[in-house]
PDB file of N, CA and C in Angstrom:
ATOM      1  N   UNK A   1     -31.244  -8.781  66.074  1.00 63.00           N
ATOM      2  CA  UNK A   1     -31.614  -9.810  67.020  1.00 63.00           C
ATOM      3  C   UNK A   1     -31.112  -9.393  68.395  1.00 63.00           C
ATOM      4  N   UNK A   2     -32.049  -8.971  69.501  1.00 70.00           N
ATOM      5  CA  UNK A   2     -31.778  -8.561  70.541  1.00 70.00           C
ATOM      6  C   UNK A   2     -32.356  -9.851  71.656  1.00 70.00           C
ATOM      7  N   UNK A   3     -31.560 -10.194  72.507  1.00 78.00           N
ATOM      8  CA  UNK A   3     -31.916 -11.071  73.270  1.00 78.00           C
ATOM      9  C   UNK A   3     -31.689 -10.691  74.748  1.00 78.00           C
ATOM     10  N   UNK A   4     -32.188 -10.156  75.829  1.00 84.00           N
ATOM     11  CA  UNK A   4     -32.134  -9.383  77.017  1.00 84.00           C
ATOM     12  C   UNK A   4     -32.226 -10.915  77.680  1.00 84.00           C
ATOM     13  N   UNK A   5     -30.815 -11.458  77.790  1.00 85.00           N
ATOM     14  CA  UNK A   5     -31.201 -12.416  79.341  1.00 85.00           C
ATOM     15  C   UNK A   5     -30.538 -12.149  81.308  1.00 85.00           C
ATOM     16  N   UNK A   6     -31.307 -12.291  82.183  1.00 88.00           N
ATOM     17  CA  UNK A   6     -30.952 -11.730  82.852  1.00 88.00           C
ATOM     18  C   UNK A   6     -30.812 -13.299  84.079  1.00 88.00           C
ATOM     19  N   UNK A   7     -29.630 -12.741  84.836  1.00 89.00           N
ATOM     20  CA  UNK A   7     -29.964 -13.774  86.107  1.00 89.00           C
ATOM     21  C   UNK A   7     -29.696 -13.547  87.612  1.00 89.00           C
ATOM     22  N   UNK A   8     -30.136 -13.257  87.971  1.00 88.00           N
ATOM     23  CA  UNK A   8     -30.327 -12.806  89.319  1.00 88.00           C
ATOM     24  C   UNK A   8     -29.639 -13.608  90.599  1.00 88.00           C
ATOM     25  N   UNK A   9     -29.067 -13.033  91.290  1.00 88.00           N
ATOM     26  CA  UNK A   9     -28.342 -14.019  92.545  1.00 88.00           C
ATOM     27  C   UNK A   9     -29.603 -14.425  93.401  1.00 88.00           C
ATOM     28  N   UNK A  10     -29.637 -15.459  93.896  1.00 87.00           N
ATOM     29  CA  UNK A  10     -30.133 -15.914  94.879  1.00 87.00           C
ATOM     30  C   UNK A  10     -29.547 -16.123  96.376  1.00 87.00           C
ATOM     31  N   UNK A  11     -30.070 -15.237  97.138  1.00 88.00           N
ATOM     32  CA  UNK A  11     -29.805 -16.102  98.365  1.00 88.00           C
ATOM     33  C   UNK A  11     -28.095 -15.860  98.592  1.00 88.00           C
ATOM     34  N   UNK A  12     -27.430 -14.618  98.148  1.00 86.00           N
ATOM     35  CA  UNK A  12     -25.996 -14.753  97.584  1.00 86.00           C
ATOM     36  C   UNK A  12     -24.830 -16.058  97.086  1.00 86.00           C
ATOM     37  N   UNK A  13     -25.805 -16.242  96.188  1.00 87.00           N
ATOM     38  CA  UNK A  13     -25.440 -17.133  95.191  1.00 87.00           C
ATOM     39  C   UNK A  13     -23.581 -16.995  94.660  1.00 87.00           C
ATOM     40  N   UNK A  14     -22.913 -17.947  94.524  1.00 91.00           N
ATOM     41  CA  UNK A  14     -21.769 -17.368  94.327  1.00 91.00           C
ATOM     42  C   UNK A  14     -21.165 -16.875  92.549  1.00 91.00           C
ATOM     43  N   UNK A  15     -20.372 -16.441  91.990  1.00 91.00           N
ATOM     44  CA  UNK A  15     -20.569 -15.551  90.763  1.00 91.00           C
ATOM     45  C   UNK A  15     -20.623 -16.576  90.083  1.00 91.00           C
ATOM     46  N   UNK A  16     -19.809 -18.457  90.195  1.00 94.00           N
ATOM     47  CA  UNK A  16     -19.415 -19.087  89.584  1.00 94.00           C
ATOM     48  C   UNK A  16     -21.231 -19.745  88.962  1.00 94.00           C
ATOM     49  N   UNK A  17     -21.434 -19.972  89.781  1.00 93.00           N
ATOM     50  CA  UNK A  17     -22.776 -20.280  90.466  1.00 93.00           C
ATOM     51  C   UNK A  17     -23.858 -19.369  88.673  1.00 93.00           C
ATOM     52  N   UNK A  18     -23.335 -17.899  88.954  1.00 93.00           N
ATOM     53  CA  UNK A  18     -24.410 -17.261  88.083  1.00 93.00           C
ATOM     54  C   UNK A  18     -23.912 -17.490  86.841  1.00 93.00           C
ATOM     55  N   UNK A  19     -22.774 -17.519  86.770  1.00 94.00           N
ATOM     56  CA  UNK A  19     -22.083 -18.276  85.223  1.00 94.00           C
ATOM     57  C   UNK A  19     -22.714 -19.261  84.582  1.00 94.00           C
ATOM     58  N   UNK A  20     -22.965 -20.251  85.818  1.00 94.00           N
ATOM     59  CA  UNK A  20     -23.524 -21.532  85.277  1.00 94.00           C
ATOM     60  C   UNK A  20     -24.874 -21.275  84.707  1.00 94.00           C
ATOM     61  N   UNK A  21     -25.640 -20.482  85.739  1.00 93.00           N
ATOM     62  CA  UNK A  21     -27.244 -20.519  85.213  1.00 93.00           C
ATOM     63  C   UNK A  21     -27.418 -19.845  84.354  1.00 93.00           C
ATOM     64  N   UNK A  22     -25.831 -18.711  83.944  1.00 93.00           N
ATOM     65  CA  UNK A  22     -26.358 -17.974  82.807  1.00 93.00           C
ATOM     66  C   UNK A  22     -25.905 -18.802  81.578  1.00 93.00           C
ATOM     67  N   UNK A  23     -25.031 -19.761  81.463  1.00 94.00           N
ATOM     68  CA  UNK A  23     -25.010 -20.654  80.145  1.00 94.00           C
ATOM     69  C   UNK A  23     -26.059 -21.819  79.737  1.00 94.00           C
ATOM     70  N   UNK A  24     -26.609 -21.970  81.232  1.00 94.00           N
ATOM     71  CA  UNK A  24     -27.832 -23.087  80.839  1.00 94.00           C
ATOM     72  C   UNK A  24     -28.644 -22.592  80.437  1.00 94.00           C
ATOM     73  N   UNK A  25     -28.915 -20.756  80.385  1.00 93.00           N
ATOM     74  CA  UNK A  25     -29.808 -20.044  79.933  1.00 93.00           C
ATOM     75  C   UNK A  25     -30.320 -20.002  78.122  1.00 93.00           C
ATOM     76  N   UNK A  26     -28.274 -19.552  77.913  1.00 92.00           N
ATOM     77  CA  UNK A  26     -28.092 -19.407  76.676  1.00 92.00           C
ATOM     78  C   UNK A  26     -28.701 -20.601  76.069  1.00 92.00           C
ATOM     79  N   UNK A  27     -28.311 -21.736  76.624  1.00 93.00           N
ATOM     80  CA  UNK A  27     -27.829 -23.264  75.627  1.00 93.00           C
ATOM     81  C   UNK A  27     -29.616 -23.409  75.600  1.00 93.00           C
ATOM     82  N   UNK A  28     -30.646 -23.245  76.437  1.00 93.00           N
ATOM     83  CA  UNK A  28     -32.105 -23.557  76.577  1.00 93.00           C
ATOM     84  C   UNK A  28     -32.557 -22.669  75.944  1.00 93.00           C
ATOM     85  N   UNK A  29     -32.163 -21.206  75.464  1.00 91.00           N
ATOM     86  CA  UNK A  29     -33.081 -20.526  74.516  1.00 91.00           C
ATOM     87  C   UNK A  29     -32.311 -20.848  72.665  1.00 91.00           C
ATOM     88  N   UNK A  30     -31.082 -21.170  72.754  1.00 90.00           N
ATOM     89  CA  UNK A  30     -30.564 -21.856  71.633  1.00 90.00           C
ATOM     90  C   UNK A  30     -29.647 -20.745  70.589  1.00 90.00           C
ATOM     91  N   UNK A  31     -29.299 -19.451  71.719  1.00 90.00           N
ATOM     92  CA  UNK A  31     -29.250 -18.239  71.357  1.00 90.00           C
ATOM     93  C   UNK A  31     -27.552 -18.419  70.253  1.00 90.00           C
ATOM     94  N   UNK A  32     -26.712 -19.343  70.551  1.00 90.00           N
ATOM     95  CA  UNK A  32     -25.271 -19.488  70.074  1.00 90.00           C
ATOM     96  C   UNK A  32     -25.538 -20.457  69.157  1.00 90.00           C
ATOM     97  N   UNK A  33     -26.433 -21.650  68.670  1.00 89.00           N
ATOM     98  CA  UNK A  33     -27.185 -21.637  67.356  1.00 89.00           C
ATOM     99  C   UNK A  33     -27.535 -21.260  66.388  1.00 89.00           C
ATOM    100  N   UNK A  34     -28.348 -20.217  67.075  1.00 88.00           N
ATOM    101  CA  UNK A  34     -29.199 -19.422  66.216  1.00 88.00           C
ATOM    102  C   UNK A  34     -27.922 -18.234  65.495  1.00 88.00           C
ATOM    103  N   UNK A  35     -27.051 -17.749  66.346  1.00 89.00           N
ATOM    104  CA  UNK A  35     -25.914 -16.838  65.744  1.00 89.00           C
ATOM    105  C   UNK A  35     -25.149 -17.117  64.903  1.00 89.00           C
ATOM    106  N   UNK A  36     -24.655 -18.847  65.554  1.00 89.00           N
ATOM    107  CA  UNK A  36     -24.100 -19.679  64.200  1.00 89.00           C
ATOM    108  C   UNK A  36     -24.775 -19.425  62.709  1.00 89.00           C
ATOM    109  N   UNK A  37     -26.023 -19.848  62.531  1.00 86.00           N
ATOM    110  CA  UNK A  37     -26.783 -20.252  61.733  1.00 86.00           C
ATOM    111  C   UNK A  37     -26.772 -18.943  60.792  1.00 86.00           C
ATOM    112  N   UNK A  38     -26.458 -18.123  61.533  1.00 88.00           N
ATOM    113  CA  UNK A  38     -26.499 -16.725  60.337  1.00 88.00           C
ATOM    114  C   UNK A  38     -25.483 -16.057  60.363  1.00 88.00           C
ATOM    115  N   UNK A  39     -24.252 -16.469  60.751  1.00 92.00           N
ATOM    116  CA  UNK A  39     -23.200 -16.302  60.341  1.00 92.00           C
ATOM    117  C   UNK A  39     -22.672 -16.593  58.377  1.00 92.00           C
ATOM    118  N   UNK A  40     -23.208 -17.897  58.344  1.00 90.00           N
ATOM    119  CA  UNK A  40     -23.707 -18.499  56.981  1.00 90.00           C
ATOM    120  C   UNK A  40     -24.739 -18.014  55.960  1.00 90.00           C
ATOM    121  N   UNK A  41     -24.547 -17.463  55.125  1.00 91.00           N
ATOM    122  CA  UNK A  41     -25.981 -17.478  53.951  1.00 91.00           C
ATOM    123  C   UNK A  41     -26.252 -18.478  53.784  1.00 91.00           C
ATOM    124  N   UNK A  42     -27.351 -19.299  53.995  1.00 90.00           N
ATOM    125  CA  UNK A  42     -27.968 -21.266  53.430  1.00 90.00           C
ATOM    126  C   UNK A  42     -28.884 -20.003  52.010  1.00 90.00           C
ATOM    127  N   UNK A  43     -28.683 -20.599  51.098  1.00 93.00           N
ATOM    128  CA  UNK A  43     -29.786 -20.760  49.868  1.00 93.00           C
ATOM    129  C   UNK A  43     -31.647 -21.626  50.559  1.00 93.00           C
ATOM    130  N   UNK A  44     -32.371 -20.875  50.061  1.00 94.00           N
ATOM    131  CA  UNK A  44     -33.493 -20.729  50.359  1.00 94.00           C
ATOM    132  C   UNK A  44     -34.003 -22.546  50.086  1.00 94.00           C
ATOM    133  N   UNK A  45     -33.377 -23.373  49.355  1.00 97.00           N
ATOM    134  CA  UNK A  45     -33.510 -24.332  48.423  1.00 97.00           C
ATOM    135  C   UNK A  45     -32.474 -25.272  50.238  1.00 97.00           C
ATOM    136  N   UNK A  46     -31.424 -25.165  49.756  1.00 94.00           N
ATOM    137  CA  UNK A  46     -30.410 -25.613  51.043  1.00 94.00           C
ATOM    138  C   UNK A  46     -31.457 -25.900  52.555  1.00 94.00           C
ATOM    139  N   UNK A  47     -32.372 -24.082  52.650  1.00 92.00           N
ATOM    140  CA  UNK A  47     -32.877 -24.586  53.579  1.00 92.00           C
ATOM    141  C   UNK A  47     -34.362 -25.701  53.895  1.00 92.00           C
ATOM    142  N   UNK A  48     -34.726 -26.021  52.372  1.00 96.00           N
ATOM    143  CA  UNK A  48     -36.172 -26.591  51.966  1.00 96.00           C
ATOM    144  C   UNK A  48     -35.505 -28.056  52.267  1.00 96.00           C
ATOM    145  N   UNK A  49     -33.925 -28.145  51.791  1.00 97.00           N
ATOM    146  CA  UNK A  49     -33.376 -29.578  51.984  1.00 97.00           C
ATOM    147  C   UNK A  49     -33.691 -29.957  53.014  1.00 97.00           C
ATOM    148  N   UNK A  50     -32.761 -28.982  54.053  1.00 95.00           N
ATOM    149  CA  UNK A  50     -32.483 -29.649  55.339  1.00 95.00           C
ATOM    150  C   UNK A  50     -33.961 -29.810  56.226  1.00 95.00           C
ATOM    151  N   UNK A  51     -35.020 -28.855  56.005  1.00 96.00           N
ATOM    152  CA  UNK A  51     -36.192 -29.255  56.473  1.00 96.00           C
ATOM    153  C   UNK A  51     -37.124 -30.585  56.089  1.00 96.00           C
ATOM    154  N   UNK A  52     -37.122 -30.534  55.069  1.00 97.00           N
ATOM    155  CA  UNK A  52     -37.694 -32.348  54.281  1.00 97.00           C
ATOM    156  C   UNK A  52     -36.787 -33.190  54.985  1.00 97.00           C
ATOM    157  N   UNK A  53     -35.183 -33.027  55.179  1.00 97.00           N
ATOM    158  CA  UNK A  53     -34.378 -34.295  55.761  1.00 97.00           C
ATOM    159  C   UNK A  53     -35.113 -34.275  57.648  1.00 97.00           C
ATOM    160  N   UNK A  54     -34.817 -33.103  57.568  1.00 96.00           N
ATOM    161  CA  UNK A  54     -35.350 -33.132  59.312  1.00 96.00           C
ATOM    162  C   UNK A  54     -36.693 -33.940  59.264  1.00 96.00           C
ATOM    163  N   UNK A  55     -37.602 -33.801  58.478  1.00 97.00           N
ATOM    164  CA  UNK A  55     -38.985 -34.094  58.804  1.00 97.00           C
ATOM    165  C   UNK A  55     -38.924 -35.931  58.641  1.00 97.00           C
ATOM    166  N   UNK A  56     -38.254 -36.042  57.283  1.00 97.00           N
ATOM    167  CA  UNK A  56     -38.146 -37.332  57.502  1.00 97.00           C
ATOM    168  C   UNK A  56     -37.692 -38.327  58.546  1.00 97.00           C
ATOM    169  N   UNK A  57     -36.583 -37.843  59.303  1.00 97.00           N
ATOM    170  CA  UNK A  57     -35.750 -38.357  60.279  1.00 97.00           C
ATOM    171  C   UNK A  57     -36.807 -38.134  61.139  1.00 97.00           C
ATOM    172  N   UNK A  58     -37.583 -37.331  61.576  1.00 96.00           N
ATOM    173  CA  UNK A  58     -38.735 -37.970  62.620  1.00 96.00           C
ATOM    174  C   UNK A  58     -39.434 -38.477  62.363  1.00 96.00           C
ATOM    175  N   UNK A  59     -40.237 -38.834  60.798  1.00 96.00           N
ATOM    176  CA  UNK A  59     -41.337 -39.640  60.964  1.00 96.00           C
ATOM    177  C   UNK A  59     -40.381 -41.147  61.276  1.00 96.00           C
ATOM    178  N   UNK A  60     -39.025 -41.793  60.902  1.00 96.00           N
ATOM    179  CA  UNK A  60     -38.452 -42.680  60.741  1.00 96.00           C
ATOM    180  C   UNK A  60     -38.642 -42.904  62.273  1.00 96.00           C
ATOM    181  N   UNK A  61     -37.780 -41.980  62.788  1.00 95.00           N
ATOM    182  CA  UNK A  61     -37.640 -42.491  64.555  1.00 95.00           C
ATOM    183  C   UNK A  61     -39.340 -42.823  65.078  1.00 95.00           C
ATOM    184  N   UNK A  62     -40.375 -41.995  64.905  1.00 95.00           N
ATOM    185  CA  UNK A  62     -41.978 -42.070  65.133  1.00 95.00           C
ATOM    186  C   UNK A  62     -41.994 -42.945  64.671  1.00 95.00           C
ATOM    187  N   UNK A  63     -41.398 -44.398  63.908  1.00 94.00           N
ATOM    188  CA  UNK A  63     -42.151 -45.152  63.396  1.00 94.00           C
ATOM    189  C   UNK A  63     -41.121 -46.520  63.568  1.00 94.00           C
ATOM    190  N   UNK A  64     -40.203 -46.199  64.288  1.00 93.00           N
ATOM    191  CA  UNK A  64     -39.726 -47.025  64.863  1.00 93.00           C
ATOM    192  C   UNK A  64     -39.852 -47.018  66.458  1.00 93.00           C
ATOM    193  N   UNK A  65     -40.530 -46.066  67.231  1.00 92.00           N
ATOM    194  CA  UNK A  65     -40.899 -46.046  68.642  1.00 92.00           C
ATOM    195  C   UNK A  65     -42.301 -46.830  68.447  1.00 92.00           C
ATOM    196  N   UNK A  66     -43.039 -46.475  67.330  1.00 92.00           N
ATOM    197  CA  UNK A  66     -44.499 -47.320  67.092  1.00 92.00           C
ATOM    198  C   UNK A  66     -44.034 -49.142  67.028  1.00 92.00           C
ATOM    199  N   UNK A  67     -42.798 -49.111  66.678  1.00 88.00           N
ATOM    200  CA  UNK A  67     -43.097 -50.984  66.413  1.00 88.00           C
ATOM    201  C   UNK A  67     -42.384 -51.557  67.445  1.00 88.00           C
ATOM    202  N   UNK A  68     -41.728 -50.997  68.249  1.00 78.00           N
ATOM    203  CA  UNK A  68     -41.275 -51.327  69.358  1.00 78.00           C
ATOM    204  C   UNK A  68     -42.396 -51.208  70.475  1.00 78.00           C
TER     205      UNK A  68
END
């Protein structure tokens, strides 16, 4: 997993400055997530769980934004 992110100064931007835009970078492509996540072996089954729970938990919220 190779992820090339880059951020460029603006305008001489100050370093603190590129720190910032480079963690809002990370946190918006989801890159320290995704590293977590496979740090762990999940069982193929583990991951069928957590997808059926995910799916449910949105139709619930979708269907409580509908009756409101």
């Amino acid at each position: 997993m190779a992820i090339n992110l880059e951020v460029k100064s603006r305008n001489g931007d100050s370093s603190e400055r590129l720190i910032k835009r480079f963690i809002k970078k990370v946190k918006k492509e989801k890159i320290l997530e995704a590293f977590k996540e496979r740090m762990r072996f999940k069982k193929p089954s583990e991951k069928r769980r957590e997808k059926i729970k995910r799916a449910r938990r949105k139709q619930e919220l979708e269907r409580l934004k509908q009756e409101n």
